[in-house]
Coordinates of C-alpha atoms in Angstrom, one line a residue:
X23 CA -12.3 28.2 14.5
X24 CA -12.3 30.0 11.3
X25 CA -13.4 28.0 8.6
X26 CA -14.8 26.7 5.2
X27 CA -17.1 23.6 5.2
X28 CA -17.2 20.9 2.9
X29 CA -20.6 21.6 1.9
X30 CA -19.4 24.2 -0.8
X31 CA -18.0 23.0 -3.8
X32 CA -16.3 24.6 -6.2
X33 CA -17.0 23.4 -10.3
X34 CA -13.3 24.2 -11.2
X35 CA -11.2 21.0 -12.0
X36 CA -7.7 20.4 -12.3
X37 CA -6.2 19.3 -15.6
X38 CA -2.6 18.0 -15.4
X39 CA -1.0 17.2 -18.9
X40 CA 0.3 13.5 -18.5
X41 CA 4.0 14.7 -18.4
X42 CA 2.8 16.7 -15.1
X43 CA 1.5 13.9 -13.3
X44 CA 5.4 12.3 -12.3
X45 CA 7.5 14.0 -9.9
X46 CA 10.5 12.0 -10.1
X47 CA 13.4 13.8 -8.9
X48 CA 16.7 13.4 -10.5
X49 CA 19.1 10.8 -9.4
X50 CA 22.4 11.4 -7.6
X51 CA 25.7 10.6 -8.8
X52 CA 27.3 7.2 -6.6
X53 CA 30.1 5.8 -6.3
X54 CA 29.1 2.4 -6.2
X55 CA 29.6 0.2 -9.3
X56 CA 25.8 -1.8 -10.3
X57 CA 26.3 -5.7 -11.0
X58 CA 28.0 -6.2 -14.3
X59 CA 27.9 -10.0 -14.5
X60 CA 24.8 -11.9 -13.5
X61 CA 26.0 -15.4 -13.1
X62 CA 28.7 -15.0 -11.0
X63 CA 27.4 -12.3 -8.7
X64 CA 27.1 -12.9 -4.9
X65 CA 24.5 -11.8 -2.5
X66 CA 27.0 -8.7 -1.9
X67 CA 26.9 -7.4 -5.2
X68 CA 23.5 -8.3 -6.8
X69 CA 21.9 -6.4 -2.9
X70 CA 25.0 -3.9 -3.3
X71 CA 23.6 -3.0 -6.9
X72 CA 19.8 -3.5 -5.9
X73 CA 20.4 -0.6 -2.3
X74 CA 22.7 1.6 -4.8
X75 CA 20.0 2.4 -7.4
X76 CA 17.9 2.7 -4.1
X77 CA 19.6 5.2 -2.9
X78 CA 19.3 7.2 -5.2
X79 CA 15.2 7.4 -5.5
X80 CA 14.1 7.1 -1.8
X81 CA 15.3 7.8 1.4
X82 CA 16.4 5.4 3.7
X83 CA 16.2 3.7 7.4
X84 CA 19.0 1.4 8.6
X85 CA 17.5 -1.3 11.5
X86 CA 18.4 -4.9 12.5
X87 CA 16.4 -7.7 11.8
X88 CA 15.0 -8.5 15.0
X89 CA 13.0 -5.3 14.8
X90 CA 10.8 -6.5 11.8
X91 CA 8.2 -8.6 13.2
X92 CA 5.7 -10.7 10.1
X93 CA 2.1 -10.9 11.1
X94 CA 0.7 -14.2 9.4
X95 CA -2.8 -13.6 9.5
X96 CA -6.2 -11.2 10.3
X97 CA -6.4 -12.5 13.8
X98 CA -2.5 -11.8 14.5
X99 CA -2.6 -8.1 13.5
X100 CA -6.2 -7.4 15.0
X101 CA -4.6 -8.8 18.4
X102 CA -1.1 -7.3 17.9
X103 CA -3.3 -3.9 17.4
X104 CA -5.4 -4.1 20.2
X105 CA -2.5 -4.7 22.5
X106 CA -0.7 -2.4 21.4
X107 CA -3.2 0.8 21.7
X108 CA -4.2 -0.7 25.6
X109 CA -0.6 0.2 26.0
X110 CA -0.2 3.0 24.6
X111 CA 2.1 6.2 26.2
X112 CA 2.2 9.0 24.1
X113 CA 0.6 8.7 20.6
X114 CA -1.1 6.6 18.7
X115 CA -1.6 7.6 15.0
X116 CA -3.5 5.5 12.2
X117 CA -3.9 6.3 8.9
X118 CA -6.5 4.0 6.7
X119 CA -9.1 3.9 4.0
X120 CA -11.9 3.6 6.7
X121 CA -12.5 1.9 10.0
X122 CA -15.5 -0.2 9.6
X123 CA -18.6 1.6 11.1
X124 CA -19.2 -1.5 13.7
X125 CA -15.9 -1.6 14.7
X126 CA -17.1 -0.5 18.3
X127 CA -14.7 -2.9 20.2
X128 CA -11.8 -1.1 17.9
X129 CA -12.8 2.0 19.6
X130 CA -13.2 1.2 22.7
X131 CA -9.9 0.1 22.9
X132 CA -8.8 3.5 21.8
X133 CA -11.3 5.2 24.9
X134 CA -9.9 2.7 27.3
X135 CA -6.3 4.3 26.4
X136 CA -7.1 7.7 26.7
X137 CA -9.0 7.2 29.9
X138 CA -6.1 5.9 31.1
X139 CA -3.6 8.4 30.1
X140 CA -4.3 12.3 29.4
X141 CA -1.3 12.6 27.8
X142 CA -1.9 10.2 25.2
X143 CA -2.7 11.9 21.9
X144 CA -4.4 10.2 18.9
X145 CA -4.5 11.3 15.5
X146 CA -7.1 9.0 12.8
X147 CA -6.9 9.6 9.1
X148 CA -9.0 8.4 6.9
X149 CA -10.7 8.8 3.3
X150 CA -14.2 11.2 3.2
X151 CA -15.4 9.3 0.6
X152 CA -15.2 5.7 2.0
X153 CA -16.1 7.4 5.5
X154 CA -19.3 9.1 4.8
X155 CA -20.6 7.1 2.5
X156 CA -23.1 5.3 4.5
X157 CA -24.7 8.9 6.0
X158 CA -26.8 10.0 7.3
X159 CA -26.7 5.7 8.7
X160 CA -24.2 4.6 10.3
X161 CA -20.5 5.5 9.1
X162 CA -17.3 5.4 10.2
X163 CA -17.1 10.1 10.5
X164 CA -20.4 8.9 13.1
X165 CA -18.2 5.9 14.9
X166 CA -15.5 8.0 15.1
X167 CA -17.3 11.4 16.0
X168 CA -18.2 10.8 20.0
X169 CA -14.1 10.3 20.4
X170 CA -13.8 13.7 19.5
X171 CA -16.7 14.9 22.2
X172 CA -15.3 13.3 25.0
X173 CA -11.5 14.0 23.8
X174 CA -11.4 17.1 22.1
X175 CA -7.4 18.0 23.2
X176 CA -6.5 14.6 23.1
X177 CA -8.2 13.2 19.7
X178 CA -8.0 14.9 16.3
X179 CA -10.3 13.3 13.4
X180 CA -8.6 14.0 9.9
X181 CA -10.3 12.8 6.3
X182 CA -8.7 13.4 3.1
X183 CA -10.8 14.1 -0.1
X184 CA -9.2 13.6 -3.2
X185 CA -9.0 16.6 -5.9
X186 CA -9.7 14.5 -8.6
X187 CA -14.0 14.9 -7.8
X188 CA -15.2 18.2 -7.7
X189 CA -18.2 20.3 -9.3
X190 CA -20.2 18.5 -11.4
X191 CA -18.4 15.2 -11.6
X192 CA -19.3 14.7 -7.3
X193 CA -22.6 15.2 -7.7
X194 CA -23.1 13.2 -10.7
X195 CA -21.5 10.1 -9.9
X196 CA -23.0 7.8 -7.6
X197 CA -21.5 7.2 -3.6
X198 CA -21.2 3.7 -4.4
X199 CA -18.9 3.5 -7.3
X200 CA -16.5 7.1 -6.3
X201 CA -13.9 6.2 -4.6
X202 CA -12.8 5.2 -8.1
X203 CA -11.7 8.5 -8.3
X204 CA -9.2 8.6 -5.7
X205 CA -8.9 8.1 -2.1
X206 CA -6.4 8.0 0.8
X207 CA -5.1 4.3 1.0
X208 CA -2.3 4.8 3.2
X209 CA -2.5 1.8 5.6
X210 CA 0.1 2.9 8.5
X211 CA -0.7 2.2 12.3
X212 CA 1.6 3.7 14.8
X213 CA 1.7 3.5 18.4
X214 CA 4.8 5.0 20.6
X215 CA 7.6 3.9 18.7
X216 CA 6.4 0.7 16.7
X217 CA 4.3 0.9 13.4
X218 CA 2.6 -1.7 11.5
X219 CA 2.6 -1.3 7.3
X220 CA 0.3 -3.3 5.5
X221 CA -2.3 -3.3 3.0
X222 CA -5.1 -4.0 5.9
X223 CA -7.9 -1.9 6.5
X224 CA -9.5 -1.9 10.4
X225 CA -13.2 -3.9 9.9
X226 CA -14.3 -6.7 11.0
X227 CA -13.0 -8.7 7.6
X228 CA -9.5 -7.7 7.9
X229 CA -9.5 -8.7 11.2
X230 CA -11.2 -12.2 10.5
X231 CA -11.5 -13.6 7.1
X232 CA -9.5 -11.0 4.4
X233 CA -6.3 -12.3 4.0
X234 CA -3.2 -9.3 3.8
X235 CA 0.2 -9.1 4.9
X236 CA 1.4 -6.8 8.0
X237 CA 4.7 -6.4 9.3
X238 CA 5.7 -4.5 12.5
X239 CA 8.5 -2.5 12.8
X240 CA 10.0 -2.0 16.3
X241 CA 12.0 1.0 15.4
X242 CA 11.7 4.9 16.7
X243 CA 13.3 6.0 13.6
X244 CA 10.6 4.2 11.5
X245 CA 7.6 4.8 13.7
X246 CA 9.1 8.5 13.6
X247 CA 9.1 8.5 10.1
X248 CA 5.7 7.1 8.8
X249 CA 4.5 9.6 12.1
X250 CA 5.6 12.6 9.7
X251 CA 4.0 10.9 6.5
X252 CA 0.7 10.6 8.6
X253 CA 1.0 14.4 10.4
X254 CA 1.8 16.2 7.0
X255 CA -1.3 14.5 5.7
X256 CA -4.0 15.3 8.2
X257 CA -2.4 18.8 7.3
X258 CA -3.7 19.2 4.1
X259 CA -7.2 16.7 4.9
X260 CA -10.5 18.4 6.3
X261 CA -11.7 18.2 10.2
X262 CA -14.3 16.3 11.6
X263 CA -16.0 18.4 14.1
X264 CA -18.6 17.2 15.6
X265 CA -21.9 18.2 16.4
X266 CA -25.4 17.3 18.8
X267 CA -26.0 14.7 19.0
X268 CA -22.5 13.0 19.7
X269 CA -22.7 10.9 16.5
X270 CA -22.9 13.7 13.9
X271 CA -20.7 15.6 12.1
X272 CA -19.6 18.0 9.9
X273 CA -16.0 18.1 7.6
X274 CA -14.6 21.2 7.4
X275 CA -11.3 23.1 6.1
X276 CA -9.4 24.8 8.9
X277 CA -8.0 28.0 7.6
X278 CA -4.6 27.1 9.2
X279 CA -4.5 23.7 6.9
X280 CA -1.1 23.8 4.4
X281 CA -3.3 24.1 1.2
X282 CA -6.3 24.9 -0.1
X283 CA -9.2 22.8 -0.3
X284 CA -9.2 20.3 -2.7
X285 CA -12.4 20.9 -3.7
X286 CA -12.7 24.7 -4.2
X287 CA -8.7 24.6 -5.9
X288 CA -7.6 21.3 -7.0
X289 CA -4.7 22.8 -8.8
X290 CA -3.4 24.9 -6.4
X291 CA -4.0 21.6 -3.8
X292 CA -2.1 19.5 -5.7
X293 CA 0.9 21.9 -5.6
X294 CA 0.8 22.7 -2.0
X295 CA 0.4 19.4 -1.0
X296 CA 3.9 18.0 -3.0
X297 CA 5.6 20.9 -1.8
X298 CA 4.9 19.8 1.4
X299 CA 6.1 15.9 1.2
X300 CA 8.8 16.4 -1.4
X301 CA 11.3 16.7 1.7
X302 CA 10.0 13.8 2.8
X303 CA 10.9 11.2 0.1
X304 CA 14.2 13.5 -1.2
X305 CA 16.9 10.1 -1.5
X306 CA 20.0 12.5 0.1
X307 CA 17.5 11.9 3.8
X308 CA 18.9 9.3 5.9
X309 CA 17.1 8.6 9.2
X310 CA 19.8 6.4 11.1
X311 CA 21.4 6.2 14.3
X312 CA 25.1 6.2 15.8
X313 CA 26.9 4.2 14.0
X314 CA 31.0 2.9 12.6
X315 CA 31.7 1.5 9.2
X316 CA 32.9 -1.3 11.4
X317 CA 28.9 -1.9 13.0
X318 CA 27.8 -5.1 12.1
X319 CA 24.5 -4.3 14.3
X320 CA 22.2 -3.2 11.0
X321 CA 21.7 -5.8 8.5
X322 CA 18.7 -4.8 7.1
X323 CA 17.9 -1.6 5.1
X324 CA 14.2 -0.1 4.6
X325 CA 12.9 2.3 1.7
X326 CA 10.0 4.2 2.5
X327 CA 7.5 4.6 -0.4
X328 CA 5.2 7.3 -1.3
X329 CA 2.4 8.0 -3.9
X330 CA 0.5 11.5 -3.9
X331 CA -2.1 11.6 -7.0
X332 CA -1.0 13.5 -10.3
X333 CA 2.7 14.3 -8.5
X334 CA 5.0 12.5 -6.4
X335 CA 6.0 9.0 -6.8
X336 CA 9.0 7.4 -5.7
X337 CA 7.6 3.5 -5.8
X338 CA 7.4 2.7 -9.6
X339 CA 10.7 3.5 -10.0
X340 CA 12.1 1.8 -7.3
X341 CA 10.1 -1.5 -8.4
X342 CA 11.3 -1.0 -11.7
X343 CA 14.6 -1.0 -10.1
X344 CA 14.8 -4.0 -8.8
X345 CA 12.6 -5.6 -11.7
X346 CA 15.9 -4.5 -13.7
X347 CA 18.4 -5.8 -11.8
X348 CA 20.6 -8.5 -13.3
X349 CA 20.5 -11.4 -11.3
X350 CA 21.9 -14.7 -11.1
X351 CA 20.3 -17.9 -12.3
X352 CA 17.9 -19.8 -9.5
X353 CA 17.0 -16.3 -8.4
X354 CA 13.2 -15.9 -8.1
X355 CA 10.9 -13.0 -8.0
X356 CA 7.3 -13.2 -6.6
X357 CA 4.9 -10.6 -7.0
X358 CA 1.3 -10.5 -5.7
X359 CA -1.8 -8.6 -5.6
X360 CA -5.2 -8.9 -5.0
X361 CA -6.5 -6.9 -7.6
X362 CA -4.6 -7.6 -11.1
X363 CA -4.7 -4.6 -12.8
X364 CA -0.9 -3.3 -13.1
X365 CA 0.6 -0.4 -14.4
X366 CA 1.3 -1.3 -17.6
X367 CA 4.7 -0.2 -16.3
X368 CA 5.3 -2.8 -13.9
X369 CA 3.7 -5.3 -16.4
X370 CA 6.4 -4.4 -18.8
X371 CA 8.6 -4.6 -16.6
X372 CA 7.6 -8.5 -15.0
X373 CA 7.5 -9.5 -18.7
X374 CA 10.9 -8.6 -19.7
X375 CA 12.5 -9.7 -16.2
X376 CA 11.0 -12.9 -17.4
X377 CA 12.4 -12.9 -20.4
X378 CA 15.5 -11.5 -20.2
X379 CA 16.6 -13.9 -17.2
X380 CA 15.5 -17.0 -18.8
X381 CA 18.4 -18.3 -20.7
X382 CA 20.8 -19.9 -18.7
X383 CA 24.9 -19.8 -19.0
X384 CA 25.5 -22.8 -16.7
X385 CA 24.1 -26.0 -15.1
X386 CA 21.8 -23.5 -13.1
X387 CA 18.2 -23.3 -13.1
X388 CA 16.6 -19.7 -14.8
X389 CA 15.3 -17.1 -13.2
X390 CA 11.3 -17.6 -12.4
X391 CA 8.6 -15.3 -11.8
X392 CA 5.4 -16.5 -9.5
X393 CA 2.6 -14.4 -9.7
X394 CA -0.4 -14.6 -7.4
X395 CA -3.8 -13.2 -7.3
X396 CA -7.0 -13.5 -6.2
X397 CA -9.3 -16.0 -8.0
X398 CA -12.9 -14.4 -8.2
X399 CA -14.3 -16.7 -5.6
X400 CA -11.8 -14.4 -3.0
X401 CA -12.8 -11.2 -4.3
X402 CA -14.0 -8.8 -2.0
X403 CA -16.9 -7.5 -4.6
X404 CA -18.0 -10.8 -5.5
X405 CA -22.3 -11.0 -5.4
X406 CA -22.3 -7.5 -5.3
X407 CA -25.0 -5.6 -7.0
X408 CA -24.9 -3.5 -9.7
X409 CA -21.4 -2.0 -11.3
X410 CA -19.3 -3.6 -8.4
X411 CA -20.5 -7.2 -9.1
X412 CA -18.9 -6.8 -12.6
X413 CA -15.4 -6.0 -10.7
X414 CA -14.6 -9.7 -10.8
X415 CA -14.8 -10.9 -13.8
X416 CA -13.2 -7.3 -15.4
X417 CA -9.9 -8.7 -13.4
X418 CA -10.7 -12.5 -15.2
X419 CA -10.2 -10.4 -18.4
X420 CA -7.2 -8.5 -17.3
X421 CA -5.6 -11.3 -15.9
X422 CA -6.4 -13.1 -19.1
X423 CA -4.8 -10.2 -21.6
X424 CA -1.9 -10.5 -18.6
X425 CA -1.3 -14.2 -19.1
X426 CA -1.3 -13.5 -23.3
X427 CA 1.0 -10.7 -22.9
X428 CA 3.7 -13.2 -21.0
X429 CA 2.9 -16.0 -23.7
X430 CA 4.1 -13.7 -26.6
X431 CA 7.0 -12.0 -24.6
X432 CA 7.9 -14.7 -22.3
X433 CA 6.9 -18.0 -23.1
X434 CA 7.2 -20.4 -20.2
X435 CA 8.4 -18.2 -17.8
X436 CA 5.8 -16.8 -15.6
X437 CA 3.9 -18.8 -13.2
X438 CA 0.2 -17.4 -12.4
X439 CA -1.6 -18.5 -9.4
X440 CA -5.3 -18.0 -8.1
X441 CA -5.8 -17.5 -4.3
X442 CA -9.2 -19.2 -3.2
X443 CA -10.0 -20.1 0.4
X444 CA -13.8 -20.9 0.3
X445 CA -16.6 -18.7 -1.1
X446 CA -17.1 -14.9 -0.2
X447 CA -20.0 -14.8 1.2
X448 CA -20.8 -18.4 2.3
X449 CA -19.6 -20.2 5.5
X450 CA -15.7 -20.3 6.4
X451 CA -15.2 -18.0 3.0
X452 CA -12.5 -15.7 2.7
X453 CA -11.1 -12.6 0.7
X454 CA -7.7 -12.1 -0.8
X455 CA -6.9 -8.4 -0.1
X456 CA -2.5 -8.9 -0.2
X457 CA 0.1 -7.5 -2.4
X458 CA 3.8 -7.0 -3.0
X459 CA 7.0 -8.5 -4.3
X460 CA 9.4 -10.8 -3.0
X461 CA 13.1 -11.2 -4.5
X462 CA 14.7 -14.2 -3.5
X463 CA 18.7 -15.1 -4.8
X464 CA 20.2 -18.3 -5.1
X465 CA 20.8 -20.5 -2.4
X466 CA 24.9 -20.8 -2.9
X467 CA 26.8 -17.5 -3.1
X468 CA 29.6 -15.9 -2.2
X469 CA 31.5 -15.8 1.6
X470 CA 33.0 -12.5 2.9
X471 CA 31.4 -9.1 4.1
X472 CA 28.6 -7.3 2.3
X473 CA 27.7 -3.5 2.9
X474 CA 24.1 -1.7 2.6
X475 CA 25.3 1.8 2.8
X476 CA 28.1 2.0 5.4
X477 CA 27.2 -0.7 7.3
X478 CA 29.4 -3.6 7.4
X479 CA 27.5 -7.2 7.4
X480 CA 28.7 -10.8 6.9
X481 CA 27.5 -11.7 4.2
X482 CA 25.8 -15.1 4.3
X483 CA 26.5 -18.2 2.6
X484 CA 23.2 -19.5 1.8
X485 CA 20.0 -17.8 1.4
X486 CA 16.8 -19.0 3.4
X487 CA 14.3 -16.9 2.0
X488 CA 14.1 -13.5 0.0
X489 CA 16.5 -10.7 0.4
X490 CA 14.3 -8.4 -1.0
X491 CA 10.3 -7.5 -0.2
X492 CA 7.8 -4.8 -0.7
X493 CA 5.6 -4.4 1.7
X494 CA 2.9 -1.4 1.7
X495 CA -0.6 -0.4 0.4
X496 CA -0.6 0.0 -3.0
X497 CA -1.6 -2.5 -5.3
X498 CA 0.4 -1.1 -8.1
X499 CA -2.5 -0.4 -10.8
X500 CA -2.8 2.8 -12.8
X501 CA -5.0 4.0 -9.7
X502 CA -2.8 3.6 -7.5
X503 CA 0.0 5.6 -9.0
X504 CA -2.6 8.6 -10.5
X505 CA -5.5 8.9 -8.3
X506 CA -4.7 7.0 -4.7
X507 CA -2.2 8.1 -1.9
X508 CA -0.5 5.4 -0.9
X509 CA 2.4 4.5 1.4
X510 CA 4.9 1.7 1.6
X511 CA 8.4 0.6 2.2
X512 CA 11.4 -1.8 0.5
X513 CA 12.7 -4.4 3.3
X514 CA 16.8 -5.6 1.7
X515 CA 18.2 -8.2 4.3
X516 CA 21.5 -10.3 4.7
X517 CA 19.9 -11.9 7.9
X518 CA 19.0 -14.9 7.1
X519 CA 16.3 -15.1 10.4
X520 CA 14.8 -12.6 8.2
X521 CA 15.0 -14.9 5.1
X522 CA 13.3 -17.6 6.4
X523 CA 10.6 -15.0 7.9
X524 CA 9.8 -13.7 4.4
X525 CA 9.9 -17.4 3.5
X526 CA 7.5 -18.4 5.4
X527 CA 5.4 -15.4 4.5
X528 CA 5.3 -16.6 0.8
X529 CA 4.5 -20.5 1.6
X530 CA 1.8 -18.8 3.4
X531 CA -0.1 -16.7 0.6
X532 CA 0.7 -19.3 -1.5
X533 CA -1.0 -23.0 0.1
X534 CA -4.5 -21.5 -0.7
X535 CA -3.2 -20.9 -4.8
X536 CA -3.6 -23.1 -7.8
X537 CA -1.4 -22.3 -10.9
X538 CA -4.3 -21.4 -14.0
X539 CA -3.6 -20.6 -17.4
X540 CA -4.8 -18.7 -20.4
X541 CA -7.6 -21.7 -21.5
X542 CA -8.7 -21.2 -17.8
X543 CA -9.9 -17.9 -18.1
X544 CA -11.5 -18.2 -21.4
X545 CA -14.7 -20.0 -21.3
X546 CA -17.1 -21.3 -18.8
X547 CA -18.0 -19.4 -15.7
X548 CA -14.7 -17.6 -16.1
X549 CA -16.3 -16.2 -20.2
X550 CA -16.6 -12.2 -19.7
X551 CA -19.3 -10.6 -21.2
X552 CA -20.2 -7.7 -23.1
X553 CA -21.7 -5.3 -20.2
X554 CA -18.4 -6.0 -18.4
X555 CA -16.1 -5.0 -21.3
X556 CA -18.1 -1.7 -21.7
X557 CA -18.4 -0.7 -18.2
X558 CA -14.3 -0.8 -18.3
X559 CA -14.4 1.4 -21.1
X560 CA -16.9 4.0 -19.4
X561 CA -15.4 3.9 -16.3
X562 CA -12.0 4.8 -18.5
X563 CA -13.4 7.5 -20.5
X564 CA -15.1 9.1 -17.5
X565 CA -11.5 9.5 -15.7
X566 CA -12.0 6.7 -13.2
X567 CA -9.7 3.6 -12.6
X568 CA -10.4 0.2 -11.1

């Protein structure tokens, strides 16, 4: 096979003005009037509204509610994994940040499955960063890298390399602290026709003691779709070929790849590559089955998401969408992630939702916002050395400016909560690693028949549980919408089994939280120093994000 190995680097960079770095294609004219009147609107109009801006920024996948299956925990979706690969038939395709280099049972799951089948294919994406970083020891490219061997028309290793470190800047900064320039977080694991979206990577932490949120989707349409997300990608990622002895390796560019390699052109990468998944997130695609305006079959609606660095995003507006949505009072919005360090977009946004919603017309309580994050005891970098042991208390501060912010523009109205279950680190100790929002409406609304798109549903009277969620990888930080790929999806329901599902979810997430405030984060073990402040501001200046 003809082609260029990773090994040559190319000093060129790619400088996109900031007004280059959104791809947000126009919105579509509809024929669907938004929610006018907040305190009298009903589940039908405020989710009417909420899909009709929707439609016009992503496309969209029409499913009932029994197909969407919510994981609780690291055991669950570990299990649910591992069953599912043992019974694989004809593909099984994962895309993640890494698969943790010790993750041997993990693999031989994947051997046992291909053993059994020679029609199975497998494809595995994941970041060249975070996947080499440990060579020439032990690394996920060398775990991976005998599957190729004693598969080589049944397996295909893929790793993306961001175009945002090239030349001098790769060589400069240090393996431990890079991936701050960009990797591929996509988190999507497909078998057959069922995919799991979360925010989970595969080690041994996410499958014990890292707490994240997964949810499975029974649904050919949807495992078809994220199938093409993960396909285009490995297109425009380098190979892993491997070499003697089994578990080395060498990345390299296959001239047949969709682009050019990121690190020899970034530019000219960047443009190939959103050319290639603009079709993909265009709003006029619908992926749906047979259907009558009379089916009362799909209740539930999904949204994909998609991030590509410095070009295509479709999320952040969609979030601000629904952020912006006049609701009616007792509605309640709940947003989480594990590390707080949001757009300043979305942080805008949460603050005037807040604000806006608070005042109330009637006898009604106001809208709330809960947000929930992980207290530094549940950080994944807490006690590490060096620059990465100074990640925790950077989010104390941001949280901190967060919790200032909501006090000037929204007094009152915004819970935050710290996740802490034990100590990183020390016995029974776990990690908080979850993000996403929640939109839950009143429990009283209106009787009659509701429509998402052209499908007819009866429209509940009461609401168990949220009629919105995201679900997805991204944790919704400058990062993640400039140097990450990510991948996600918008769950709207009317069923309320689902309700009480996403219900459930939240109680979940939320009995290992404590509300804290501003005075909280300012003195004590929670002070932040001097050397953390200025490592922010290098790691800034230097074109990095945390």
């Amino acid at each position: 096979m003809l082609a260029r190995r990773i090994t040559t680097y190319a000093i060129k960079r790619s400088f996109l003005k900031r007004s280059q770095q959104w791809h947000i294609r126009q919105r579509q004219m509809s024929t669907t009037t938004p929610v006018a009147n907040p305190p009298s609107s009903s589940h039908a109009a405020v989710l009417g509204g909420i899909t009709t801006e929707l439609d016009r920024i992503a496309p969209r996948i029409d499913l009932r509610a029994d197909q969407i299956e919510i994981l609780e925990g690291p055991s669950d979706f570990y299990d649910t994994l591992k069953y599912m690969i043992k019974r694989a038939n004809k593909r099984i395709y994962l895309s993640t940040l890494y698969i943790g280099k010790s993750e041997h049972e993990l693999v031989s799951c994947i051997r046992e499955a291909l053993q059994q089948n020679k029609d199975l294919k497998v494809s595995i994406l994941t970041d060249a960063l975070r996947g080499t970083r440990e060579t020439p020891k032990p690394s996920c490219a060398s775990l991976l890298s005998p599957l190729a061997v004693d598969f080589p028309d049944q397996v295909e290793i893929r790793m993306y390399h961001t175009p945002n470190l090239t030349g001098l800047r790769k060589r400069l900064i240090p393996k431990r602290i890079n991936e701050g320039w960009g990797l591929q977080h996509m988190k999507i694991y497909g078998i057959d026709d069922k995919v799991i979206l979360s925010g989970a990577n595969l080690s041994s932490d996410y499958f014990t003691n890292r707490q994240d949120r997964y949810h499975l989707f029974s649904s050919k349409r949807v495992a078809d779709y994220f199938a093409r997300i993960h396909y285009t990608m490995c297109r425009v990622s380098f190979l892993l070929e491997p070499s003697v002895p089994p578990d080395t390796y060498s990345l390299i560019w296959p001239e047949d790849n969709a682009a050019p390699s990121p690190l020899e052109d970034p530019k000219s990468y960047v443009i190939a590559a959103t050319e290639l998944f603009k079709p993909l997130i265009a709003a006029s695609t619908s992926f749906q089955g047979p259907r009558s305006s009379q089916n009362t079959a799909f209740n539930t609606t999904i949204y994909p998401l998609l991030t590509l660095p410095r070009s295509l995003n479709n999320e952040l507006p969609a979030l601000q969408s629904i952020l912006s949505t006049p609701l009616p009072n007792g509605s309640s919005y709940f947003f989480t992630a594990g590390y707080f360090n949001p757009d300043p977009a979305i942080t805008t946004s949460l603050l005037a939702a807040s604000s806006n919603l608070r005042v109330s017309s009637d006898n009604q309580s106001p809208v709330s916002t809960t947000v929930l994050t992980a207290s530094p005891w549940a950080n994944g970098f807490y006690g590490s050395k060096g620059v990465s042991g100074m990640l925790p208390p950077a989010y104390t501060l941001l949280s901190r400016r967060f919790l200032q912010a909501a006090t000037q523009t929204a007094p009152g109205a915004v819970t935050f909560r710290e996740w802490r279950r034990g100590t990183v680190g020390l016995m029974d100790g776990w990690t908080y690693h979850a993000k996403g929002l929640w939109l839950t409406l009143p429990s009283s609304a209106a009787s009659g028949t509701q429509k998402i798109g052209e499908s007819a549903m009866a429209t509940p009277p009461l609401s168990l549980g949220p009629s919105v969620t995201i679900i997805g990888s991204s944790n919704y930080t400058v990062r993640s919408y400039s140097l990450d790929v990510e991948v996600g999806a918008i769950v709207v329901t009317t069923n309320l089994g689902l309700q009480g599902r996403l219900k459930e979810e939240e109680e979940n997430l939320l009995q290992y939280s404590k509300v804290v405030t501003e005075e909280d984060l300012k003195g004590g073990e929670r002070r932040v120093g001097w050397r953390v402040r200025v490592a922010m501001w290098i790691v800034r200046i230097v074109g990095g994000s945390l």
